[in-house]
Tab-separated table of N, CA and C in Angstrom:
chain	number	residue	atom	x	y	z
A	1	UNK	N	28.416	2.974	17.537
A	1	UNK	CA	27.511	1.891	17.207
A	1	UNK	C	28.022	1.181	15.956
A	2	UNK	N	28.122	-0.119	16.039
A	2	UNK	CA	28.619	-0.920	14.925
A	2	UNK	C	27.516	-1.138	13.896
A	3	UNK	N	27.682	-0.560	12.712
A	3	UNK	CA	26.683	-0.672	11.648
A	3	UNK	C	26.688	-2.049	10.985
A	4	UNK	N	27.748	-2.824	11.196
A	4	UNK	CA	27.851	-4.139	10.559
A	4	UNK	C	27.308	-5.263	11.444
A	5	UNK	N	26.746	-4.905	12.594
A	5	UNK	CA	26.172	-5.927	13.462
A	5	UNK	C	24.993	-6.584	12.740
A	6	UNK	N	24.919	-7.888	12.814
A	6	UNK	CA	23.862	-8.639	12.141
A	6	UNK	C	22.590	-8.560	12.985
A	7	UNK	N	21.527	-8.071	12.375
A	7	UNK	CA	20.228	-7.975	13.038
A	7	UNK	C	19.392	-9.213	12.724
A	8	UNK	N	19.316	-9.580	11.461
A	8	UNK	CA	18.574	-10.778	11.045
A	8	UNK	C	19.599	-11.887	10.789
A	9	UNK	N	19.670	-12.813	11.732
A	9	UNK	CA	20.667	-13.889	11.616
A	9	UNK	C	20.326	-14.871	10.493
A	10	UNK	N	19.047	-15.115	10.285
A	10	UNK	CA	18.661	-16.094	9.264
A	10	UNK	C	19.076	-15.654	7.864
A	11	UNK	N	18.900	-14.369	7.574
A	11	UNK	CA	19.213	-13.843	6.241
A	11	UNK	C	20.496	-13.012	6.234
A	12	UNK	N	21.177	-12.937	7.396
A	12	UNK	CA	22.442	-12.204	7.535
A	12	UNK	C	22.319	-10.752	7.069
A	13	UNK	N	21.313	-10.065	7.601
A	13	UNK	CA	21.074	-8.663	7.265
A	13	UNK	C	21.637	-7.798	8.383
A	14	UNK	N	22.458	-6.837	8.009
A	14	UNK	CA	23.106	-5.979	9.000
A	14	UNK	C	22.267	-4.735	9.294
A	15	UNK	N	22.624	-4.077	10.376
A	15	UNK	CA	21.980	-2.813	10.744
A	15	UNK	C	22.154	-1.799	9.608
A	16	UNK	N	23.322	-1.751	9.027
A	16	UNK	CA	23.584	-0.819	7.916
A	16	UNK	C	22.608	-1.056	6.765
A	17	UNK	N	22.369	-2.325	6.404
A	17	UNK	CA	21.458	-2.632	5.307
A	17	UNK	C	20.026	-2.184	5.611
A	18	UNK	N	19.620	-2.340	6.862
A	18	UNK	CA	18.275	-1.900	7.251
A	18	UNK	C	18.184	-0.380	7.186
A	19	UNK	N	19.199	0.307	7.686
A	19	UNK	CA	19.210	1.769	7.637
A	19	UNK	C	19.241	2.274	6.196
A	20	UNK	N	19.959	1.580	5.320
A	20	UNK	CA	19.982	1.960	3.905
A	20	UNK	C	18.616	1.764	3.261
A	21	UNK	N	17.914	0.699	3.647
A	21	UNK	CA	16.569	0.455	3.112
A	21	UNK	C	15.621	1.580	3.524
A	22	UNK	N	15.733	2.018	4.776
A	22	UNK	CA	14.902	3.125	5.261
A	22	UNK	C	15.262	4.407	4.508
A	23	UNK	N	16.539	4.656	4.325
A	23	UNK	CA	16.976	5.840	3.581
A	23	UNK	C	16.510	5.781	2.126
A	24	UNK	N	16.327	4.559	1.604
A	24	UNK	CA	15.876	4.353	0.231
A	24	UNK	C	14.360	4.474	0.099
A	25	UNK	N	13.660	4.667	1.219
A	25	UNK	CA	12.218	4.894	1.141
A	25	UNK	C	11.345	3.909	1.886
A	26	UNK	N	11.914	2.907	2.532
A	26	UNK	CA	11.106	1.950	3.292
A	26	UNK	C	10.585	2.632	4.553
A	27	UNK	N	9.259	2.684	4.703
A	27	UNK	CA	8.668	3.308	5.890
A	27	UNK	C	7.790	2.328	6.669
A	28	UNK	N	7.772	1.070	6.228
A	28	UNK	CA	7.011	0.021	6.912
A	28	UNK	C	7.921	-1.186	7.107
A	29	UNK	N	7.503	-2.082	7.995
A	29	UNK	CA	8.268	-3.315	8.180
A	29	UNK	C	8.273	-4.140	6.897
A	30	UNK	N	7.161	-4.147	6.169
A	30	UNK	CA	7.135	-4.861	4.895
A	30	UNK	C	8.096	-4.239	3.887
A	31	UNK	N	8.217	-2.923	3.896
A	31	UNK	CA	9.148	-2.252	2.999
A	31	UNK	C	10.586	-2.648	3.279
A	32	UNK	N	10.938	-2.702	4.553
A	32	UNK	CA	12.285	-3.145	4.942
A	32	UNK	C	12.478	-4.600	4.552
A	33	UNK	N	11.467	-5.404	4.790
A	33	UNK	CA	11.535	-6.830	4.476
A	33	UNK	C	11.763	-7.057	2.980
A	34	UNK	N	11.050	-6.312	2.149
A	34	UNK	CA	11.202	-6.465	0.689
A	34	UNK	C	12.581	-6.054	0.201
A	35	UNK	N	13.131	-5.020	0.798
A	35	UNK	CA	14.429	-4.518	0.345
A	35	UNK	C	15.613	-5.306	0.890
A	36	UNK	N	15.446	-5.923	2.074
A	36	UNK	CA	16.601	-6.552	2.715
A	36	UNK	C	16.456	-8.055	2.964
A	37	UNK	N	15.250	-8.578	2.944
A	37	UNK	CA	14.912	-9.963	3.293
A	37	UNK	C	14.938	-10.196	4.807
A	38	UNK	N	15.103	-9.144	5.616
A	38	UNK	CA	15.059	-9.297	7.069
A	38	UNK	C	13.674	-9.797	7.469
A	39	UNK	N	13.634	-10.912	8.164
A	39	UNK	CA	12.366	-11.504	8.575
A	39	UNK	C	11.847	-12.564	7.632
A	40	UNK	N	12.605	-12.886	6.594
A	40	UNK	CA	12.160	-13.889	5.624
A	40	UNK	C	12.840	-15.238	5.819
A	41	UNK	N	13.662	-15.352	6.825
A	41	UNK	CA	14.392	-16.594	7.047
A	41	UNK	C	13.558	-17.647	7.750
A	42	UNK	N	14.226	-18.652	8.223
A	42	UNK	CA	13.563	-19.791	8.844
A	42	UNK	C	12.702	-19.392	10.036
A	43	UNK	N	13.132	-18.413	10.807
A	43	UNK	CA	12.365	-18.026	12.005
A	43	UNK	C	11.216	-17.083	11.668
A	44	UNK	N	11.130	-16.613	10.428
A	44	UNK	CA	10.072	-15.714	9.976
A	44	UNK	C	9.993	-14.434	10.810
A	45	UNK	N	11.131	-13.939	11.261
A	45	UNK	CA	11.196	-12.673	11.975
A	45	UNK	C	10.994	-12.757	13.473
A	46	UNK	N	10.796	-13.944	14.000
A	46	UNK	CA	10.590	-14.056	15.446
A	46	UNK	C	11.820	-13.604	16.221
A	47	UNK	N	12.987	-13.711	15.632
A	47	UNK	CA	14.217	-13.314	16.314
A	47	UNK	C	14.535	-11.838	16.098
A	48	UNK	N	14.284	-11.300	14.928
A	48	UNK	CA	14.756	-9.954	14.593
A	48	UNK	C	13.680	-8.884	14.484
A	49	UNK	N	12.418	-9.251	14.502
A	49	UNK	CA	11.346	-8.279	14.240
A	49	UNK	C	11.414	-7.065	15.172
A	50	UNK	N	11.643	-7.287	16.460
A	50	UNK	CA	11.682	-6.159	17.403
A	50	UNK	C	12.842	-5.219	17.104
A	51	UNK	N	13.996	-5.775	16.747
A	51	UNK	CA	15.152	-4.931	16.436
A	51	UNK	C	14.921	-4.148	15.150
A	52	UNK	N	14.362	-4.803	14.139
A	52	UNK	CA	14.081	-4.113	12.870
A	52	UNK	C	13.065	-3.002	13.115
A	53	UNK	N	12.027	-3.293	13.893
A	53	UNK	CA	11.008	-2.283	14.195
A	53	UNK	C	11.630	-1.101	14.942
A	54	UNK	N	12.533	-1.371	15.869
A	54	UNK	CA	13.195	-0.287	16.600
A	54	UNK	C	14.035	0.594	15.700
A	55	UNK	N	14.767	-0.029	14.789
A	55	UNK	CA	15.593	0.741	13.846
A	55	UNK	C	14.700	1.581	12.943
A	56	UNK	N	13.633	0.972	12.415
A	56	UNK	CA	12.715	1.680	11.529
A	56	UNK	C	12.034	2.840	12.253
A	57	UNK	N	11.542	2.583	13.453
A	57	UNK	CA	10.864	3.632	14.217
A	57	UNK	C	11.819	4.786	14.532
A	58	UNK	N	13.031	4.454	14.938
A	58	UNK	CA	14.008	5.495	15.255
A	58	UNK	C	14.378	6.337	14.051
A	59	UNK	N	14.471	5.708	12.905
A	59	UNK	CA	14.892	6.433	11.699
A	59	UNK	C	13.766	7.256	11.076
A	60	UNK	N	12.511	6.862	11.333
A	60	UNK	CA	11.389	7.561	10.697
A	60	UNK	C	10.584	8.416	11.665
A	61	UNK	N	10.889	8.339	12.964
A	61	UNK	CA	10.154	9.118	13.939
A	61	UNK	C	8.800	8.525	14.313
A	62	UNK	N	8.558	7.287	13.893
A	62	UNK	CA	7.310	6.618	14.241
A	62	UNK	C	7.452	5.930	15.598
A	63	UNK	N	6.330	5.585	16.199
A	63	UNK	CA	6.357	4.787	17.418
A	63	UNK	C	6.335	3.320	17.018
A	64	UNK	N	7.084	2.503	17.724
A	64	UNK	CA	7.148	1.073	17.419
A	64	UNK	C	5.751	0.465	17.456
A	65	UNK	N	4.954	0.848	18.444
A	65	UNK	CA	3.614	0.258	18.574
A	65	UNK	C	2.662	0.678	17.457
A	66	UNK	N	3.000	1.725	16.704
A	66	UNK	CA	2.161	2.163	15.588
A	66	UNK	C	2.511	1.471	14.270
A	67	UNK	N	3.624	0.752	14.228
A	67	UNK	CA	4.031	0.065	13.002
A	67	UNK	C	3.129	-1.138	12.762
A	68	UNK	N	2.677	-1.284	11.527
A	68	UNK	CA	1.880	-2.461	11.177
A	68	UNK	C	2.779	-3.686	11.157
A	69	UNK	N	2.269	-4.831	11.619
A	69	UNK	CA	3.105	-6.040	11.579
A	69	UNK	C	3.361	-6.461	10.134
A	70	UNK	N	4.507	-7.060	9.886
A	70	UNK	CA	4.804	-7.505	8.519
A	70	UNK	C	3.971	-8.735	8.171
A	71	UNK	N	3.796	-8.940	6.882
A	71	UNK	CA	3.123	-10.168	6.458
A	71	UNK	C	4.060	-11.341	6.707
A	72	UNK	N	3.491	-12.481	6.967
A	72	UNK	CA	4.324	-13.664	7.168
A	72	UNK	C	3.684	-14.849	6.487
A	73	UNK	N	4.517	-15.740	6.069
A	73	UNK	CA	4.075	-16.978	5.429
A	73	UNK	C	4.860	-18.113	6.052
A	74	UNK	N	4.188	-19.243	6.250
A	74	UNK	CA	4.929	-20.371	6.826
A	74	UNK	C	6.013	-20.834	5.857
A	75	UNK	N	7.129	-21.294	6.387
A	75	UNK	CA	8.187	-21.795	5.507
A	75	UNK	C	7.684	-22.989	4.696
A	76	UNK	N	8.147	-23.075	3.485
A	76	UNK	CA	7.765	-24.176	2.605
A	76	UNK	C	8.974	-25.072	2.413
A	77	UNK	N	8.749	-26.345	2.527
A	77	UNK	CA	9.831	-27.300	2.307
A	77	UNK	C	9.357	-28.341	1.297
A	78	UNK	N	10.256	-28.764	0.466
A	78	UNK	CA	9.899	-29.785	-0.507
A	78	UNK	C	9.745	-31.125	0.199
A	79	UNK	N	8.827	-31.912	-0.332
A	79	UNK	CA	8.630	-33.265	0.191
A	79	UNK	C	8.554	-34.215	-0.986
A	80	UNK	N	8.937	-35.466	-0.781
A	80	UNK	CA	8.826	-36.440	-1.864
A	80	UNK	C	7.359	-36.654	-2.252
A	81	UNK	N	7.085	-36.793	-3.524
A	81	UNK	CA	5.721	-36.977	-4.017
A	81	UNK	C	5.073	-38.229	-3.433
A	82	UNK	N	5.882	-39.215	-3.092
A	82	UNK	CA	5.364	-40.448	-2.518
A	82	UNK	C	4.604	-40.213	-1.216
A	83	UNK	N	5.000	-39.240	-0.454
A	83	UNK	CA	4.300	-38.942	0.791
A	83	UNK	C	2.866	-38.488	0.503
A	84	UNK	N	2.688	-37.755	-0.573
A	84	UNK	CA	1.334	-37.310	-0.925
A	84	UNK	C	0.493	-38.445	-1.472
A	85	UNK	N	1.141	-39.394	-2.126
A	85	UNK	CA	0.407	-40.492	-2.740
A	85	UNK	C	0.049	-41.580	-1.749
A	86	UNK	N	0.785	-41.690	-0.667
A	86	UNK	CA	0.486	-42.706	0.333
A	86	UNK	C	-0.757	-42.289	1.114
A	87	UNK	N	-1.476	-43.243	1.606
A	87	UNK	CA	-2.641	-42.924	2.414
A	87	UNK	C	-3.836	-43.743	1.974
A	88	UNK	N	-4.948	-43.384	2.516
A	88	UNK	CA	-6.179	-44.114	2.237
A	88	UNK	C	-6.773	-43.664	0.928
A	89	UNK	N	-7.108	-44.630	0.093
A	89	UNK	CA	-7.837	-44.342	-1.146
A	89	UNK	C	-9.298	-44.668	-0.899
A	90	UNK	N	-10.121	-43.661	-0.949
A	90	UNK	CA	-11.561	-43.901	-0.708
A	90	UNK	C	-12.342	-43.782	-1.971
């Protein structure tokens, strides 16, 4: 098994990095996310969440369905201030 295979494409996190995070004490998806940034990219984990959960479950002996879902936040992008100022003044 190739440990350098990229699991999270958005943040370029490898299988090895996820396994190291688990070995370092991550026992939840949020723990892996905090240590590796897996799931914090543009897709917010929609692409890699199942693979990360499988690696975590396999390494900790948990069932994938018992893992709590990670927290997620919508991506934030900067916008010009003019867009906020335009509009109806009531």
